[in-house]
C-alpha atoms as a printed R data frame, in Angstrom:
    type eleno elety resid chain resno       x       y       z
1   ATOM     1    CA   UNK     A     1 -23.821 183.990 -84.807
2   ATOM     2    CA   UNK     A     2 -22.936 180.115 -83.617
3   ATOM     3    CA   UNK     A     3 -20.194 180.269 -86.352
4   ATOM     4    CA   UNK     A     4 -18.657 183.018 -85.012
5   ATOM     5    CA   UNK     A     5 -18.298 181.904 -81.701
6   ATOM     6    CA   UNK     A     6 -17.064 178.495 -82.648
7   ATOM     7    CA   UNK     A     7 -13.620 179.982 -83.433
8   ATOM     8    CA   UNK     A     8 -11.931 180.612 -80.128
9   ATOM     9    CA   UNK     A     9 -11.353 184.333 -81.335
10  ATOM    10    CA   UNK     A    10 -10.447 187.004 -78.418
11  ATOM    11    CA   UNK     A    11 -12.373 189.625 -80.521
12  ATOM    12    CA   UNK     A    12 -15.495 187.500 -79.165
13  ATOM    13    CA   UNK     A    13 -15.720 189.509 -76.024
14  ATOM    14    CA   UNK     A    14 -16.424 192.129 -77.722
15  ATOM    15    CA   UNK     A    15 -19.891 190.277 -79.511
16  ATOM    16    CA   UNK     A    16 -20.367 188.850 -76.081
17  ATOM    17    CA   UNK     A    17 -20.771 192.513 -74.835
18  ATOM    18    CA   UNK     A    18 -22.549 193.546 -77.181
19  ATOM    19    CA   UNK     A    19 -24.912 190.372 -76.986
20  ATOM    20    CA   UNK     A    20 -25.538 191.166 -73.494
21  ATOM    21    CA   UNK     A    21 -27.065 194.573 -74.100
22  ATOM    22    CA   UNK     A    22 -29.383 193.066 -77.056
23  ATOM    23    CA   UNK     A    23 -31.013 190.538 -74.895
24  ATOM    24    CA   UNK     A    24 -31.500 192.849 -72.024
25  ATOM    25    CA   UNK     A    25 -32.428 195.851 -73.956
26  ATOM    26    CA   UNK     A    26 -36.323 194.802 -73.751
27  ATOM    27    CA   UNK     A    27 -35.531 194.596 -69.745
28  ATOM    28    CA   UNK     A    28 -33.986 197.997 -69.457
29  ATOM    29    CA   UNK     A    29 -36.897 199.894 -71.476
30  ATOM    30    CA   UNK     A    30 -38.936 198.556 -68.618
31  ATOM    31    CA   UNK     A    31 -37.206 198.294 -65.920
32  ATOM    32    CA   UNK     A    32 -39.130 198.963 -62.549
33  ATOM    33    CA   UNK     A    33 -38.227 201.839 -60.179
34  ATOM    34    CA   UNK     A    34 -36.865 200.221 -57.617
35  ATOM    35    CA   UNK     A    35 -34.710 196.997 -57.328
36  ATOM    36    CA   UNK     A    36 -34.612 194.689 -53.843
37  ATOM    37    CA   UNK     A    37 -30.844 193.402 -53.730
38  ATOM    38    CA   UNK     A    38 -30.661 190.675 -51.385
39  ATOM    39    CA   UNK     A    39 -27.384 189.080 -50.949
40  ATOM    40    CA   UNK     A    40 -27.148 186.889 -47.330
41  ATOM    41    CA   UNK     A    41 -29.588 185.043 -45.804
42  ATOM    42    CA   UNK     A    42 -31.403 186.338 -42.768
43  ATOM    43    CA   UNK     A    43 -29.508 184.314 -40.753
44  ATOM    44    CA   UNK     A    44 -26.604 186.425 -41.735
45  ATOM    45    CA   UNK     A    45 -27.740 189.557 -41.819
46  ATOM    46    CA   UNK     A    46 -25.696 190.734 -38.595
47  ATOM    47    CA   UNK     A    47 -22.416 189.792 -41.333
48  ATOM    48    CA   UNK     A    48 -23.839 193.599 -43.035
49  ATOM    49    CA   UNK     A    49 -25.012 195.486 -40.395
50  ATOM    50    CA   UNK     A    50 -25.730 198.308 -42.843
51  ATOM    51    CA   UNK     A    51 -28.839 198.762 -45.092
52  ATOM    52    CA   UNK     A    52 -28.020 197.855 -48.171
53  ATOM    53    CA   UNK     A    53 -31.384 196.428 -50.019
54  ATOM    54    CA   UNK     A    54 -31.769 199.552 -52.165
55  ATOM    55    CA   UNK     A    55 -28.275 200.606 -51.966
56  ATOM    56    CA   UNK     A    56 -28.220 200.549 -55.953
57  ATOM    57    CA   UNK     A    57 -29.987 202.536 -58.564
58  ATOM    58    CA   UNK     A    58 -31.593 200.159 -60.615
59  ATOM    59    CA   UNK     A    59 -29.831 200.724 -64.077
60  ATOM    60    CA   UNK     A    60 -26.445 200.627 -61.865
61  ATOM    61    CA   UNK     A    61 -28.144 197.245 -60.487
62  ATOM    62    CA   UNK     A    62 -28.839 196.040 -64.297
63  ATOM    63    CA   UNK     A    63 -25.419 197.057 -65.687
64  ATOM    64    CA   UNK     A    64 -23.555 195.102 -62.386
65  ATOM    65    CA   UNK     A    65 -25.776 192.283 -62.863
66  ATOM    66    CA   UNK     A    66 -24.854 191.997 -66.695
67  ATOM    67    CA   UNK     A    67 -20.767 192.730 -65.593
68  ATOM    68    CA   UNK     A    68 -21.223 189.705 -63.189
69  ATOM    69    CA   UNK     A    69 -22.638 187.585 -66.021
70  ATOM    70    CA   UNK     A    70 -20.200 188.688 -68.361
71  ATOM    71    CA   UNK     A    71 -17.099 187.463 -66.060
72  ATOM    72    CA   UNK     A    72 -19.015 184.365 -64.782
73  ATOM    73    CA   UNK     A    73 -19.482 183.993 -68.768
74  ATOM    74    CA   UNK     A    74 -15.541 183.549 -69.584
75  ATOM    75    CA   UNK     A    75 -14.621 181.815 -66.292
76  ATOM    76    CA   UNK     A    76 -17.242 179.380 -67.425
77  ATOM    77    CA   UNK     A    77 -15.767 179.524 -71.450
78  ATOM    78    CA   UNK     A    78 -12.070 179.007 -69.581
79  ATOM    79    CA   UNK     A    79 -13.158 176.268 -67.842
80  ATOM    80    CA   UNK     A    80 -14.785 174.125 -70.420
81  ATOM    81    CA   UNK     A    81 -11.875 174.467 -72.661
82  ATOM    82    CA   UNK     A    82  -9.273 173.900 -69.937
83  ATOM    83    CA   UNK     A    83 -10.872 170.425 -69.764
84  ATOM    84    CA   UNK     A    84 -11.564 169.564 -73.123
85  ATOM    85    CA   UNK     A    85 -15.556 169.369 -72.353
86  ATOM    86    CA   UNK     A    86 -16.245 170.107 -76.314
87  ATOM    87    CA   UNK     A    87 -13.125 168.629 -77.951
88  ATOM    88    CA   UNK     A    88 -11.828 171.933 -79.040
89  ATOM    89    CA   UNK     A    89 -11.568 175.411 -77.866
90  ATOM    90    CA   UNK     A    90 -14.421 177.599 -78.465
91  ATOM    91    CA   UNK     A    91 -16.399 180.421 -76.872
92  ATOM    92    CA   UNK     A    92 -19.567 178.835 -77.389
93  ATOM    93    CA   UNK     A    93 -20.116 178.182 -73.543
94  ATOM    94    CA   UNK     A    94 -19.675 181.789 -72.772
95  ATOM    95    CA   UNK     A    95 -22.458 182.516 -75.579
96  ATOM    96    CA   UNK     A    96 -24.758 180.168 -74.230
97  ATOM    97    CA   UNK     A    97 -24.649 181.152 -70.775
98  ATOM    98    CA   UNK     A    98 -25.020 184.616 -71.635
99  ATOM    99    CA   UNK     A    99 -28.102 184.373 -73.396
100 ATOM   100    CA   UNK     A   100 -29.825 181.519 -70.993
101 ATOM   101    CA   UNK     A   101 -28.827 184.346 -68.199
102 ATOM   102    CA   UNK     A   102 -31.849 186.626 -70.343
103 ATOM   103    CA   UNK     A   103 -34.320 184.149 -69.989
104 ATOM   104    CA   UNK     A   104 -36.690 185.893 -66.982
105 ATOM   105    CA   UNK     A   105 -36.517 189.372 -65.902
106 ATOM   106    CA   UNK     A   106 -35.438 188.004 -62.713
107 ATOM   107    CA   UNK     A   107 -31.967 186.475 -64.185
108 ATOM   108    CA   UNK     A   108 -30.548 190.234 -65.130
109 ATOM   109    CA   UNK     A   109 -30.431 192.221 -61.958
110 ATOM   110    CA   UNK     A   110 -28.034 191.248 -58.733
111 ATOM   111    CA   UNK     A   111 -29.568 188.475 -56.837
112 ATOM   112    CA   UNK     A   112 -28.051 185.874 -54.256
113 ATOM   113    CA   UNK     A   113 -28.194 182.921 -57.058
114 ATOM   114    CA   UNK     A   114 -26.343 185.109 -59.418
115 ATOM   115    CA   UNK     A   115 -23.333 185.595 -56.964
116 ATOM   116    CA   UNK     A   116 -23.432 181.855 -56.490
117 ATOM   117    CA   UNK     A   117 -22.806 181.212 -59.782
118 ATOM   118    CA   UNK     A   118 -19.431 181.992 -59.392
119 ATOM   119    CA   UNK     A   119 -19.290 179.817 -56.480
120 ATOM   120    CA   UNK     A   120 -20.079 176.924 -59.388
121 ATOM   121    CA   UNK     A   121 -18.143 176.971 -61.838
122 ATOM   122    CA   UNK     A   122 -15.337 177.387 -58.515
123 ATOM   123    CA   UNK     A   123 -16.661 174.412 -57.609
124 ATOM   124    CA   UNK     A   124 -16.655 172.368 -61.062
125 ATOM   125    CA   UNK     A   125 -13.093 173.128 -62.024
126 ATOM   126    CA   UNK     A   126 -12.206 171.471 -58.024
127 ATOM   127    CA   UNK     A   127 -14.620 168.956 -58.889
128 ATOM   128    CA   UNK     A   128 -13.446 168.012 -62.589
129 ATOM   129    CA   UNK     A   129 -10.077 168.013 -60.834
130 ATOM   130    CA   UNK     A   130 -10.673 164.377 -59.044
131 ATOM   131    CA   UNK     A   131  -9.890 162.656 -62.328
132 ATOM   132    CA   UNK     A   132  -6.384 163.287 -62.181
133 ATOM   133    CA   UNK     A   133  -5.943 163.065 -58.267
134 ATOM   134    CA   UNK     A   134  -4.075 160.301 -56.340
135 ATOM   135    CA   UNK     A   135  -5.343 162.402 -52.816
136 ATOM   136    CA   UNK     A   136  -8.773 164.476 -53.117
137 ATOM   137    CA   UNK     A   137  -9.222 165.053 -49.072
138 ATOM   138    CA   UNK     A   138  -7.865 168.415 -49.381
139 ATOM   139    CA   UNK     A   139  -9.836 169.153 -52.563
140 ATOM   140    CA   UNK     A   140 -12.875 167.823 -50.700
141 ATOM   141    CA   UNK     A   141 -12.388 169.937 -47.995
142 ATOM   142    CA   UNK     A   142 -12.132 173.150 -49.930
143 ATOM   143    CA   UNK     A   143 -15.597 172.071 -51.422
144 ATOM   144    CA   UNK     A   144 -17.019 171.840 -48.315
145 ATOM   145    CA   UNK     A   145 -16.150 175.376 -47.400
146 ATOM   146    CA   UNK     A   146 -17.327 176.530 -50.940
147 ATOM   147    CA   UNK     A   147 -20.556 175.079 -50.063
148 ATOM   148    CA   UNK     A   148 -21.146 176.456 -46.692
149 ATOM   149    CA   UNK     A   149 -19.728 179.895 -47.891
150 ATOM   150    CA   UNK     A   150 -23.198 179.381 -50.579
151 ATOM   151    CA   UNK     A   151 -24.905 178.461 -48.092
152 ATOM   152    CA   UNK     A   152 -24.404 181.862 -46.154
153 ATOM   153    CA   UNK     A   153 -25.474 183.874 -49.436
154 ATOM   154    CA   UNK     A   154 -28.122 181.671 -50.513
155 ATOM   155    CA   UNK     A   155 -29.526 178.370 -48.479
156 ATOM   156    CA   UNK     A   156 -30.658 176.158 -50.964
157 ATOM   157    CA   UNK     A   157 -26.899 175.952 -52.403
158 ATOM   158    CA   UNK     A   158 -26.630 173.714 -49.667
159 ATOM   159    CA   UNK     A   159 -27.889 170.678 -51.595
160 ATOM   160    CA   UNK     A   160 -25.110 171.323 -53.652
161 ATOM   161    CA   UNK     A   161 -23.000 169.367 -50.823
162 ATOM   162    CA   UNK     A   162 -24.269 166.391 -52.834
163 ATOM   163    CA   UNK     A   163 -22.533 167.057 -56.144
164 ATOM   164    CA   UNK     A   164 -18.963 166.576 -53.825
165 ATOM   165    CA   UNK     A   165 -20.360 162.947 -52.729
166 ATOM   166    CA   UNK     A   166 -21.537 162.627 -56.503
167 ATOM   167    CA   UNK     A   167 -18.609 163.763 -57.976
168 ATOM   168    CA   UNK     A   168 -16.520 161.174 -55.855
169 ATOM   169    CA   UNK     A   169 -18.512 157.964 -56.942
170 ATOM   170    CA   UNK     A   170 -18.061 159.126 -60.669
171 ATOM   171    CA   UNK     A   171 -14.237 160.237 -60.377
172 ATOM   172    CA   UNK     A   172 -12.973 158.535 -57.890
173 ATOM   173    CA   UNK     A   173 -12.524 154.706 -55.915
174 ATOM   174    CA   UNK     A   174 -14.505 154.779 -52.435
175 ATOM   175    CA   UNK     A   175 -12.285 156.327 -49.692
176 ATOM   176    CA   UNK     A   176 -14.478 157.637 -46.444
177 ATOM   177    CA   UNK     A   177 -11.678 159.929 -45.724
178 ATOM   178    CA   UNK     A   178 -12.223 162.247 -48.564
179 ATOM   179    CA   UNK     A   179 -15.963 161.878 -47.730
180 ATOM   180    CA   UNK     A   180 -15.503 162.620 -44.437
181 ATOM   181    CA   UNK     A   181 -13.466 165.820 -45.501
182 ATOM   182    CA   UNK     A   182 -15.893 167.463 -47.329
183 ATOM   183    CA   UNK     A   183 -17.969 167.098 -44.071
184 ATOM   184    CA   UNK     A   184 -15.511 168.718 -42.475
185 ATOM   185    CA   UNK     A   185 -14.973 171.741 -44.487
186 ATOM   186    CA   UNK     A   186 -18.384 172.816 -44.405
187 ATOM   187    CA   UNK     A   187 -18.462 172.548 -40.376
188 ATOM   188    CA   UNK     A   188 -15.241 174.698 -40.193
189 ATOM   189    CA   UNK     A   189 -17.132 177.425 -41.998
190 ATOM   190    CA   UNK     A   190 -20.320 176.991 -39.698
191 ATOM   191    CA   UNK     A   191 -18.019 176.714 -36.637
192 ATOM   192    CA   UNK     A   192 -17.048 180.131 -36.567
193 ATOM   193    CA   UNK     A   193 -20.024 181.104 -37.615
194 ATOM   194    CA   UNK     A   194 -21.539 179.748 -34.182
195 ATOM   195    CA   UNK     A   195 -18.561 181.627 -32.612
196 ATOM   196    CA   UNK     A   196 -20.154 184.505 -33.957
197 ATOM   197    CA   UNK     A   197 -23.426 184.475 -32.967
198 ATOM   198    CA   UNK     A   198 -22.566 183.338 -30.318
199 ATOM   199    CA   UNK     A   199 -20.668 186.581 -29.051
200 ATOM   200    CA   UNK     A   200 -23.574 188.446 -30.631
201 ATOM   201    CA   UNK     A   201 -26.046 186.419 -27.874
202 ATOM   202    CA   UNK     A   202 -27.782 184.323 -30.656
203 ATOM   203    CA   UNK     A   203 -26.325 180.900 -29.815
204 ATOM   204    CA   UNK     A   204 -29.844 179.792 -28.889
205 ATOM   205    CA   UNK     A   205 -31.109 180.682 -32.397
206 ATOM   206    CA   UNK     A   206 -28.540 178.985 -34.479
207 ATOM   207    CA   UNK     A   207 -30.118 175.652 -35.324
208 ATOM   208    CA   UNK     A   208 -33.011 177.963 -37.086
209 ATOM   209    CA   UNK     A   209 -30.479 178.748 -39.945
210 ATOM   210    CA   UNK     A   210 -31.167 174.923 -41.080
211 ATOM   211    CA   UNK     A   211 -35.649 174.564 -40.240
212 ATOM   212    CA   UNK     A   212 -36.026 175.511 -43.786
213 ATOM   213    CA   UNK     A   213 -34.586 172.432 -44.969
214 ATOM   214    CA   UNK     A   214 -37.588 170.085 -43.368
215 ATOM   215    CA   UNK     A   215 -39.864 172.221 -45.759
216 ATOM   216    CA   UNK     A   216 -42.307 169.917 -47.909
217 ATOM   217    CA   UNK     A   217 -41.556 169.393 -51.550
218 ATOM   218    CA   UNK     A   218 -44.751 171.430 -52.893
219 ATOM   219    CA   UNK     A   219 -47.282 169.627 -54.556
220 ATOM   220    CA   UNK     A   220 -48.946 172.750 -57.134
221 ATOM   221    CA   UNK     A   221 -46.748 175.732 -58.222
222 ATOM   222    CA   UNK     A   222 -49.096 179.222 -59.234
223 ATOM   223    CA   UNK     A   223 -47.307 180.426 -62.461
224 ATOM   224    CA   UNK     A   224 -48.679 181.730 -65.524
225 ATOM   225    CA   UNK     A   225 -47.686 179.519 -67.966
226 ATOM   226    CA   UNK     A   226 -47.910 181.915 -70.272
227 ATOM   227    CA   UNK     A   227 -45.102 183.782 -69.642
228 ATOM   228    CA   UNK     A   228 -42.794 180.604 -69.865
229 ATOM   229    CA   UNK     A   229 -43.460 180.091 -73.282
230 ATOM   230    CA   UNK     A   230 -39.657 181.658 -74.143
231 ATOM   231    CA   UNK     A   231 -38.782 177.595 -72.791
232 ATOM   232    CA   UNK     A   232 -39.843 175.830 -75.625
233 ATOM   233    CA   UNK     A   233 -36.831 176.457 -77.528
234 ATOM   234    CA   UNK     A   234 -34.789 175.503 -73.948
235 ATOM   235    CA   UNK     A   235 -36.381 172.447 -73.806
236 ATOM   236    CA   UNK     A   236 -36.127 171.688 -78.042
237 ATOM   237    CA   UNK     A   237 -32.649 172.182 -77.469
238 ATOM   238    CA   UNK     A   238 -32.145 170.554 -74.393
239 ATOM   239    CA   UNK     A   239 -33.719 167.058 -76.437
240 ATOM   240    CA   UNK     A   240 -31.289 168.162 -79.233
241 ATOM   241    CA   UNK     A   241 -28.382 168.079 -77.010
242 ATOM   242    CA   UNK     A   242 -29.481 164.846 -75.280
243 ATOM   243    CA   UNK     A   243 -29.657 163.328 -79.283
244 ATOM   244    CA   UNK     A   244 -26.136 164.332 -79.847
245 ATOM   245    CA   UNK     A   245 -24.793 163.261 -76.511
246 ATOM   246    CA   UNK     A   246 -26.194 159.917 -76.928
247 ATOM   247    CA   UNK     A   247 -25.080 159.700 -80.467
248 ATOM   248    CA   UNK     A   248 -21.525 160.861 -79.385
249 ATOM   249    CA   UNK     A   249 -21.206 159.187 -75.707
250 ATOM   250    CA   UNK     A   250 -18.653 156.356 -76.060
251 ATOM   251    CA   UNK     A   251 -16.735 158.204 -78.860
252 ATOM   252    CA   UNK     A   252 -15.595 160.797 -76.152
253 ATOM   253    CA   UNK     A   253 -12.743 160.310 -73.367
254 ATOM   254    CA   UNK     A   254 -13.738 158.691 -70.167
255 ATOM   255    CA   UNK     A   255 -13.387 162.001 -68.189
256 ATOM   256    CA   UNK     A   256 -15.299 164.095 -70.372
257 ATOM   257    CA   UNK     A   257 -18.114 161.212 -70.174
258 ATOM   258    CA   UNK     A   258 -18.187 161.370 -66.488
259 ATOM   259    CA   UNK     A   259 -18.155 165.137 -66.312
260 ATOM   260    CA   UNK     A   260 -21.250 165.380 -68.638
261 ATOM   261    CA   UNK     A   261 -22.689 162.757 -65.913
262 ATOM   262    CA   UNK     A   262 -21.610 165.430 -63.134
263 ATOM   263    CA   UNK     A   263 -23.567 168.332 -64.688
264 ATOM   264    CA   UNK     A   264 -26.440 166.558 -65.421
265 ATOM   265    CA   UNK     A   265 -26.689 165.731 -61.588
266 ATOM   266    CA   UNK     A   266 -25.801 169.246 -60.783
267 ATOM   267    CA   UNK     A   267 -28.504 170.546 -63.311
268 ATOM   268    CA   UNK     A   268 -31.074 168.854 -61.569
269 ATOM   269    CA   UNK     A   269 -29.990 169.647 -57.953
270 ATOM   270    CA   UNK     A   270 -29.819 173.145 -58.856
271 ATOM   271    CA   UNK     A   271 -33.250 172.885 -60.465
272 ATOM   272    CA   UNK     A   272 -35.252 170.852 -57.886
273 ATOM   273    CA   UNK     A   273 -33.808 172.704 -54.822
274 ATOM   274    CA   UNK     A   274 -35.660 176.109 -55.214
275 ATOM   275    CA   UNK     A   275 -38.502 174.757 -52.268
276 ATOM   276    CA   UNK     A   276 -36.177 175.592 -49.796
277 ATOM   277    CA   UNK     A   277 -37.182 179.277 -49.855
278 ATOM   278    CA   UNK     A   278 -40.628 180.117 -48.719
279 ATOM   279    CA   UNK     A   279 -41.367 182.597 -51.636
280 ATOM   280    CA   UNK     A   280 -40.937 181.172 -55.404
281 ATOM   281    CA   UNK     A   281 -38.645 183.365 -57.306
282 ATOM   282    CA   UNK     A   282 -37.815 182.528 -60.456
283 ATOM   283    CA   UNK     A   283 -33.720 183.595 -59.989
284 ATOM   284    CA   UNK     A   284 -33.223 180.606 -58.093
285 ATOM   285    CA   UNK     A   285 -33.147 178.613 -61.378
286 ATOM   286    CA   UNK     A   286 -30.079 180.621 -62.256
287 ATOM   287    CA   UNK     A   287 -28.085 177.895 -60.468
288 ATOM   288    CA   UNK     A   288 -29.005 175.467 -63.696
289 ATOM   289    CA   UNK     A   289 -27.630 177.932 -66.485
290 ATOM   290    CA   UNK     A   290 -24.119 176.930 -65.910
291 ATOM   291    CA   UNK     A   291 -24.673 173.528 -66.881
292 ATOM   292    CA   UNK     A   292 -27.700 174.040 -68.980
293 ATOM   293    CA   UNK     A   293 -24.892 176.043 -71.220
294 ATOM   294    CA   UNK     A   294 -22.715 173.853 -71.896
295 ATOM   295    CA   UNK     A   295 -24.903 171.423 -72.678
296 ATOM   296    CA   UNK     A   296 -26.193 173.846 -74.892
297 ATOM   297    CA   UNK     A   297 -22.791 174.308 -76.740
298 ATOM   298    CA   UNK     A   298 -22.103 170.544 -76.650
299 ATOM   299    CA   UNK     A   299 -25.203 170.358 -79.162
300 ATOM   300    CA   UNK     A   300 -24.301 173.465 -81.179
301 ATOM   301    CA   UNK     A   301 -20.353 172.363 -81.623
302 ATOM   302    CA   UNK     A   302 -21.596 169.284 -83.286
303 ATOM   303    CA   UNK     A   303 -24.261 169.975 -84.716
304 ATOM   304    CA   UNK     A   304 -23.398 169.911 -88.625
305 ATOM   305    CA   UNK     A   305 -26.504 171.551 -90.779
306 ATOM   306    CA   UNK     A   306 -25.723 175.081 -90.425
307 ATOM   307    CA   UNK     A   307 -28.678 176.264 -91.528
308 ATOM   308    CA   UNK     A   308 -30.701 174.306 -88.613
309 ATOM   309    CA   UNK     A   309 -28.476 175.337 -86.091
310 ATOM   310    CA   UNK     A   310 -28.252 179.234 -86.565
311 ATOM   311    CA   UNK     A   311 -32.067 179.087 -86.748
312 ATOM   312    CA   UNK     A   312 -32.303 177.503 -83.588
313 ATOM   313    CA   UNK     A   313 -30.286 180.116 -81.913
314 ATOM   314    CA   UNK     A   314 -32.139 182.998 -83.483
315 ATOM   315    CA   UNK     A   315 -35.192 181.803 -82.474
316 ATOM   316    CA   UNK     A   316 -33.957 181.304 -78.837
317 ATOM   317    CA   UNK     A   317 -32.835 184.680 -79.058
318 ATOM   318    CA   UNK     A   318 -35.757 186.142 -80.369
319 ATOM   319    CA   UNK     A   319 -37.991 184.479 -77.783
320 ATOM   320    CA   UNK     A   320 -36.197 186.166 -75.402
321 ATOM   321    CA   UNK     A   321 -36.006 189.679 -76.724
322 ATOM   322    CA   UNK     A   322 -40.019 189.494 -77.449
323 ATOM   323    CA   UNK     A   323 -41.251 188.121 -74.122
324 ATOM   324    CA   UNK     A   324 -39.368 190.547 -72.285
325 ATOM   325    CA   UNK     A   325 -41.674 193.246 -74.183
326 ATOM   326    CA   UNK     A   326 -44.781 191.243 -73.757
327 ATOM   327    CA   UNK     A   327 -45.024 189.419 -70.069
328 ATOM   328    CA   UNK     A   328 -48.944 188.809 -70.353
């Protein structure tokens, strides 16, 4: 399977496909009867003043969740090769993230985090771009309006703000004014947002949209672990990729360096932010599997005993297929 998809091959969208039914076929035997769709915050809930929570059947919500991960899947495949990330062109990333998107049930139906996804990888071919730019103010700004935009749809993509700042001391020289943009892109969007609750008589309310930001990191999570065994082989190849990284670091170009640098942060902001929202869900950890896949395919492009590697995978990808029949 990893050999296939190391050859940039168009005909691999058609595997992909077919990849995506496999590891959500456990998923669909089982699916539940009905499916919550949530995709604004509360706070912007007068933006759909319709009832739309249940609007979709829940195979339509399955096969729309997997068309979104499928897209998000070659955006994310056209972005790593239009920046060399790998050193060649290859459809590993879009392999990657489409299995890592059938980790947990949660990951394959429509959810807020899953939208923002595409909001990501929008944001990390802006963000790659401040290698190459004399002026990144406007680039900044645009950022700052992707952010807020996340925001809307899902709160805890605020702390995303940080990769912008981030991405600037890793790209770029120190300039306030591009700092400063950013800033100001994410006001503009939250501007006329005011505007509009304020002509819907809410002005008082609007500093609420932000309280859940002063919640307290949480000290004990409730999970049963035993339904996160399917991470082992996630974290076995997350050391493997780390092992290859290091062995590979200053053989790469500067820029892919300090985009590898980039994700990582991202990875973790994405990962850590999920006590924003009062009730753990486990789809908030969707914002990770765009990095988290291509640092997947950084390991499996160089990895070099075939054997090894195509066992790796097929364990990952049995893992995911069997826990999704057996949840405990």
């Amino acid at each position: 399977m990893i050999s296939i998809f190391k050859i940039f091959n168009p005909l691999n969208i058609l595997w992909l496909a077919i990849l995506l039914f496999i590891t959500r076929i456990g998923f669909i035997a089982t699916v539940p009867d009905k499916l919550e769709f949530i995709f604004v915050e509360p706070f912007a809930r007068l933006l759909v003043p319709v009832s739309y929570e249940y609007a979709f059947s829940p195979g339509l919500n399955v096969f729309l969740a997997g068309v979104l991960v499928l897209g998000q899947a070659l955006l994310l495949n056209y972005l790593v090769n239009f920046y060399n990330l790998l050193g060649r062109s290859t459809f590993l990333p879009a392999l990657m993230y489409v299995t890592l998107s059938a980790l947990f049930a949660p990951f394959m139906v429509l959810s807020a985090p899953l939208i923002c996804n595409f909001l990501v990888i929008w944001m990390l071919f802006k963000l790659f771009s401040f290698y190459k730019s004399d002026d990144a103010k406007s680039t900044a700004y645009d950022l700052g309006m992707i952010v807020a935009i996340g925001s809307i749809i899902y709160l805890p993509y605020i702390y995303l703000f940080l990769s912008i700042w981030i991405a600037l001391v890793i790209f770029k020289p120190f300039n306030w004014r591009e700092w400063v943009s950013g800033i100001l892109g994410y006001i503009t969007i939250f501007f006329f947002f005011a505007v509009f609750y304020y002509l819907n008589n809410k002005l008082g309310s609007f500093y609420h949209i932000w309280a859940p930001l002063g919640t307290k990191f949480p000290n004990r999570i409730n999970i049963n672990y035993y339904n996160y065994l399917v991470l082992i082989p996630v974290l076995l190849l997350l050391g493997l990729y780390f092992f290859k990284l290091q062995q590979n670091y200053y053989k790469s170009y500067v820029q892919v360096r300090k985009s590898f640098q980039l994700l990582f942060i991202i990875f973790l902001i994405g990962g850590l932010s999920f006590y924003v929202k009062t009730e753990f869900n486990l789809n908030h950890f969707l914002l990770c599997a765009v990095p988290a896949a291509v640092f997947f395919s950084y390991y499996f492009i160089n990895a070099n005993i075939r054997w090894m590697y195509e066992s790796l995978y097929l364990l990952l990808l049995i893992s995911i297929i069997y826990f999704q029949f057996n949840t405990f």
